[in-house]
C-alpha angles and dihedrals in degrees: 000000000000093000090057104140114238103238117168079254093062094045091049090049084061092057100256141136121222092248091054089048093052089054090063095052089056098052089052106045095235144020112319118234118235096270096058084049101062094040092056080049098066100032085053105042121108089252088053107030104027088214095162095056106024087095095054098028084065090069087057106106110231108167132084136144090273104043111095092176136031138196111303099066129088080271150348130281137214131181096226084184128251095073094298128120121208106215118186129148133179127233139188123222097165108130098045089047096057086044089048112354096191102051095033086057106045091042088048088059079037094067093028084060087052097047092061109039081052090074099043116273146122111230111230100167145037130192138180148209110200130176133175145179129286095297087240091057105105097245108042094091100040082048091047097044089054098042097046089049094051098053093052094038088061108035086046112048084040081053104232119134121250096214104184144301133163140263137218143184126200134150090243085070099055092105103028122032125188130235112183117176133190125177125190127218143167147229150159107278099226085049105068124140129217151189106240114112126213133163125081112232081009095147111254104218131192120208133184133023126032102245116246138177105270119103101028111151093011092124083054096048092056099056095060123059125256116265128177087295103064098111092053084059084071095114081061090063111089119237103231120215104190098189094060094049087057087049083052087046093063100027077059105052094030086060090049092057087077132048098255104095111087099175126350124201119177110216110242128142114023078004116212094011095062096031084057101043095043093049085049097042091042092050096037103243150090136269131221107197119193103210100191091065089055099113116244142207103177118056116248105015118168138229088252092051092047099048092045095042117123104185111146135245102051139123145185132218148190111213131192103247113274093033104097099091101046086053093044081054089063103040092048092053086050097050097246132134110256119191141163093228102171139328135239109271122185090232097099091223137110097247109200123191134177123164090005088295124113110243104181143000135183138163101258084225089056089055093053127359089047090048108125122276109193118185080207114207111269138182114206109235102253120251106255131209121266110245135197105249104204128237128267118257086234115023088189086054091040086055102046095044092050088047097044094041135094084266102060121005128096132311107196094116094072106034085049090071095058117068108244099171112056121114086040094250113103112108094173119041128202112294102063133090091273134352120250120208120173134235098246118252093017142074089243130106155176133240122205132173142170125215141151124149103205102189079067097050086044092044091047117352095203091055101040086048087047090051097044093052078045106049096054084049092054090044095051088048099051088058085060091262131152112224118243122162147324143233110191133190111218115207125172134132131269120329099204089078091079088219090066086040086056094047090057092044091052097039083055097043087055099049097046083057087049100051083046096050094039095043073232101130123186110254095179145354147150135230117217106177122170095068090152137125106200105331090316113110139192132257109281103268121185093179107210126208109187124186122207126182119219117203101206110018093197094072083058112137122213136191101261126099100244098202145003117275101017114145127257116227123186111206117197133034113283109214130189087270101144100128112108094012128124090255088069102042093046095044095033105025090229145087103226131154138010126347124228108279116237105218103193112200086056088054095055080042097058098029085051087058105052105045084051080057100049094040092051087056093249105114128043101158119063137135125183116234110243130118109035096002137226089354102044082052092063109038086062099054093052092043092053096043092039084231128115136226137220115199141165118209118198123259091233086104124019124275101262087038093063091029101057106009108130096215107160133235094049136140137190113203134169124207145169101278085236091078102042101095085044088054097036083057100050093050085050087055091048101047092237114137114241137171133173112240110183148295134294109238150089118051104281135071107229140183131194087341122300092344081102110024110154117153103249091233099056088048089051091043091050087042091062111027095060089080101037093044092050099054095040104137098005113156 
């Protein structure tokens, strides 16, 4: 293969334009071979280079006390205080889940796993964003059975806990779903690993996996959209092999336990070829890569085929020298591949050699610091009108069918097939506002959650990027956590159409106001563009995992109502906000309008105000308002505690107004009536609205009488049959 003419044919196939080609050209000094095609291909490609979104991605602020490192390692770090270092990152995995959703989705939690012990740490938490298709579109259950079956065959059998997420249906998504993935993990903070490598002479080493054949071009796959063709792109999709990503776990940090690690890359996406070039462009040298010493599992494989692999389970490694030994000891009693792949040269360049012959060779700079940057043309979305969405013919029907619909009903069915458990440390399992794990042997914990609503970033992308920064870090905050940090996975389609170019400026632009606002920077992330079947793309879905410490987990709140007659409180302003909701969509089939605005300075206020209640032992019951509003709230307070509520809104605005506006920086909270005027004053004193709505008790959920009346038991019952009835008999 290595004597492949270069045609304009070959060079479009890999995902180039002439003028990128000739830059390459240019950086060598001559025509590339086959093999340093393919290998600019992939360094250069969107899903490698992010050369649609470096330029923007720079405003985002990314620093703060507490952050140790920042976006542009494997993860983000955060100093969690007593010597101890959160690390967590997002990923995306969504072309190769709608081409295979079993194996694209176990492989996606595979390299965010990797991501995070090669740093250091020990994960101790995934998460996951999923969204799917309309739930009627052919394809939506069978992509739904494999993903969700991924996800738990391979967190569960590699033994770390999938602690919660959320999951989504909408038509935008029938022919590109999305699979984001962020796993957690911790360390000790003056023990974190990075990818620099130093050291001329110093051995390069490979460890893990033999390389195959599965998963080449897959980088490059991902960074075009999808066209009649997609399910002939399955050999792009990686095989996963969980077990021997747990063996990897250990060999890893049994290995850092020592000095003998300089720099550690796990190989992801374009495998050895990016692990390689960014040890060697982060350290400032050159490689020399022996080819020949790559194991193997298929017979023949080329240069071309090893550099592109992207088989899983592999990692690369700089050692100090005499070390090798020592290292191989561990691996092999681990069962890995261990290999002295290369070593550091002081050329600068990436040296590739196969049957004592060079096969490639390129400046490391060219690889990386010369890969295309485009300001792409964009046109902001522009700003709508609001408009009156109208009220149900039956509100008790409207209610029953929301709850018990795709949007808003349980998920269990989904969340029972991970393991969430495992490890013994999750305190808050998936179906509240954000997961807790602690930190084992302390009272201490962290709080993670996922959110994004996409119908807001499409309707107005500054204010859907500023809600779903702000929503984690309301989650995070109604469990009684302090908001640290994020890590985000931005999907959204091709951002050569100037409209879908606008969408990601604005959601950025959002979000970057929210983190300020919120002292809540950005540590890690991902861009996956290209989202797109056909020139049709998806909504606009800047997928946010936030991470919150909480100091003493025992004083953690959760959704239930925990007694009978207990008051409802309703913390934060509700405003006629109903464009773009569910109600809408659900009542009017549409998502017109406005939607709801993010002031930021009332979120902090009011988030401000809640967490103060929940760490002075005063609140245990709380639920941020969101998806559905006030009586989605509720319902699924009562639902989760099996205890019903009576409450009275006020006639300022109309019923479904009040009842399913998704007006943000709310909270719904339920305490002893022998703390409500403590708590009213304290609001008063803090500036924060707040009315008492109501009790918990009796077996229906009511409002204003009988204007809402549902048996609580027949709402519980709708609430968790929808997910287990739809995907009866997937395959």
């Amino acid at each position: 293969m290595q004597d492949v003419k270069i045609t304009p044919e070959v060079v479009k196939e890999h995902g180039l334009t002439v003028e990128e080609y000739d830059r390459i050209v240019g950086a060598l000094g001559r025509e590339p071979n086959i093999t340093e095609l393919g290998i600019y291909s992939v360094m250069w490609s969107e899903h490698c280079s992010y050369k649609s979104s470096r330029f923007y991605l720079k405003k985002l602020p990314t620093e703060a006390p507490w952050v140790i490192e920042g976006p542009g390692e494997n993860a983000g770090v955060i100093d969690i205080g007593d010597g101890q270092a959160a690390i967590f990152k997002m990923e995306s995995h969504n072309h190769p889940s709608y081409i295979e959703p079993y194996q694209g989705a176990a492989t996606g939690v595979g390299g965010i796993l990797r991501d995070v012990f090669t740093m250091g740490a020990r994960p101790i938490a995934n998460m996951n964003a999923l969204r799917f298709g309309e739930p009627d579109h052919p394809k939506t259950k069978h992509l739904v059975s494999g993903v969700v079956n991924g996800i738990g065959g391979y967190g569960n059998c590699v033994g770390v806990p999938t602690v919660g997420g959320e999951t989504n249906f909408d038509p935008s998504y029938n022919g590109n779903i999305l699979v984001n993935a962020m796993t957690v993990g911790l360390a000790d903070a003056d023990k974190i690993f990075l990818c620099a490598a130093a050291g001329i002479g110093n051995p390069v080493v490979y460890v893990g996996s033999k390389t195959g054949r599965d998963g080449i071009h897959g980088a490059t796959m991902a960074s075009t959209e999808f066209t009649e063709d997609t399910e002939a792109k399955r050999p792009t999709v990686q095989v996963g092999d969980p077990f021997t990503e747990k063996l990897l776990i250990e060999a890893c940090l049994e290995l850092m336990a020592t000095d003998a690690i300089i720099a550690i890359q796990d190989m992801g996406a374009a495998g050895l070829t990016s692990s390689s070039v960014e040890m060697a462009s982060k350290g400032g040298v050159g490689f020399e890569l022996n080819l020949n010493n790559v194991p193997q599992r298929e017979e023949n494989m080329t240069p071309y085929e090893m550099c592109l692999s992207e088989s899983q389970e592999r990692m690369l490694m700089v050692l100090k020298p005499g070390r090798e030994d020592m290292a191989k000891a561990i691996f092999e009693k681990w069962e890995l591949d261990f290999a002295v792949i290369g070593v550091i040269t002081d050329t600068g360049n990436l040296t590739l050699t196969f049957g004592g012959e060079v096969v490639g060779d390129m400046p490391i700079n060219s690889l990386v610091d010369d890969a295309p940057e485009y300001q792409r043309p964009f046109e902001y979305t522009a700003k709508r009108d609001a408009v009156s969405v109208p009220a149900p013919a039956d509100l008790n029907r409207t209610v029953m069918d929301m709850i018990g619909g795709p949007h808003l009903c349980s998920r269990r069915w989904i969340w029972e097939q991970y393991d969430h458990m495992v490890m013994g440390d999750t305190i808050q399992r998936p179906g509240g506002d954000a997961a807790v794990v602690r930190i084992h042997g302390t009272d201490k914990a962290l709080a993670i959650s996922t959110d994004v609503t996409p119908r807001y970033c499409f309707a107005d992308p500054e204010q859907g990027g500023r809600q779903a920064v702000a929503e984690t870090w309301r989650n995070i905050s109604a469990v009684g956590g302090t908001p640290l940090a994020i890590t985000n996975c931005l999907n959204f389609g091709n951002p050569e159409r100037p409209d879908i170019m606008g969408q990601f400026v604005g959601c950025l632009e959002g979000m970057a106001d929210a983190c300020r606002a919120l002292d809540y920077p950005i540590v890690s992330g991902n861009v996956s563009l290209y989202n797109e079947t056909n020139g049709s793309g998806i909504m606009p879905t800047p997928a946010i995992g936030g991470v919150g410490i909480m100091a003493d987990s025992s004083k953690m709140a959760t959704v239930a109502f925990k007694a009978e007659g207990q008051t409802i409180l309703l913390v934060g302003e509700t405003k006629d906000e109903l464009g773009v909701s569910l109600y809408q969509q659900h009542v009017a089939g549409e998502n017109s309008g406005q939607p709801p605005f993010v002031d930021l300075d009332i979120e902090r206020r009011n988030g401000d105000f809640i967490r103060n209640l929940i760490e002075t032992g005063q609140l245990v019951t709380c639920h941020d308002l969101s998806d559905g509003g006030l009586i989605a709230g509720l319902s699924d307070m009562a639902i989760s505690g099996n205890i019903g509520a009576s409450i009275t809104v006020s006639d300022d605005l109309p019923l479904h107004v009040s009842l399913f506006s998704e007006t943000q920086a709310r909270y719904l909270i339920a305490v002893p009536e022998s703390i409500v005027d403590a708590i009213l004053q304290d609001a008063d004193q803090s500036d924060v609205p707040i009315v008492a709505l109501g009790t918990t008790g009796g077996t229906t959920v009511s409002v204003n009488g009988d204007a809402v009346n549902l048996v609580l038991s027949e709402l519980a019952s709708a609430h968790a049959d929808w997910m287990p009835n739809f995907m009866a008999n997937a395959t």
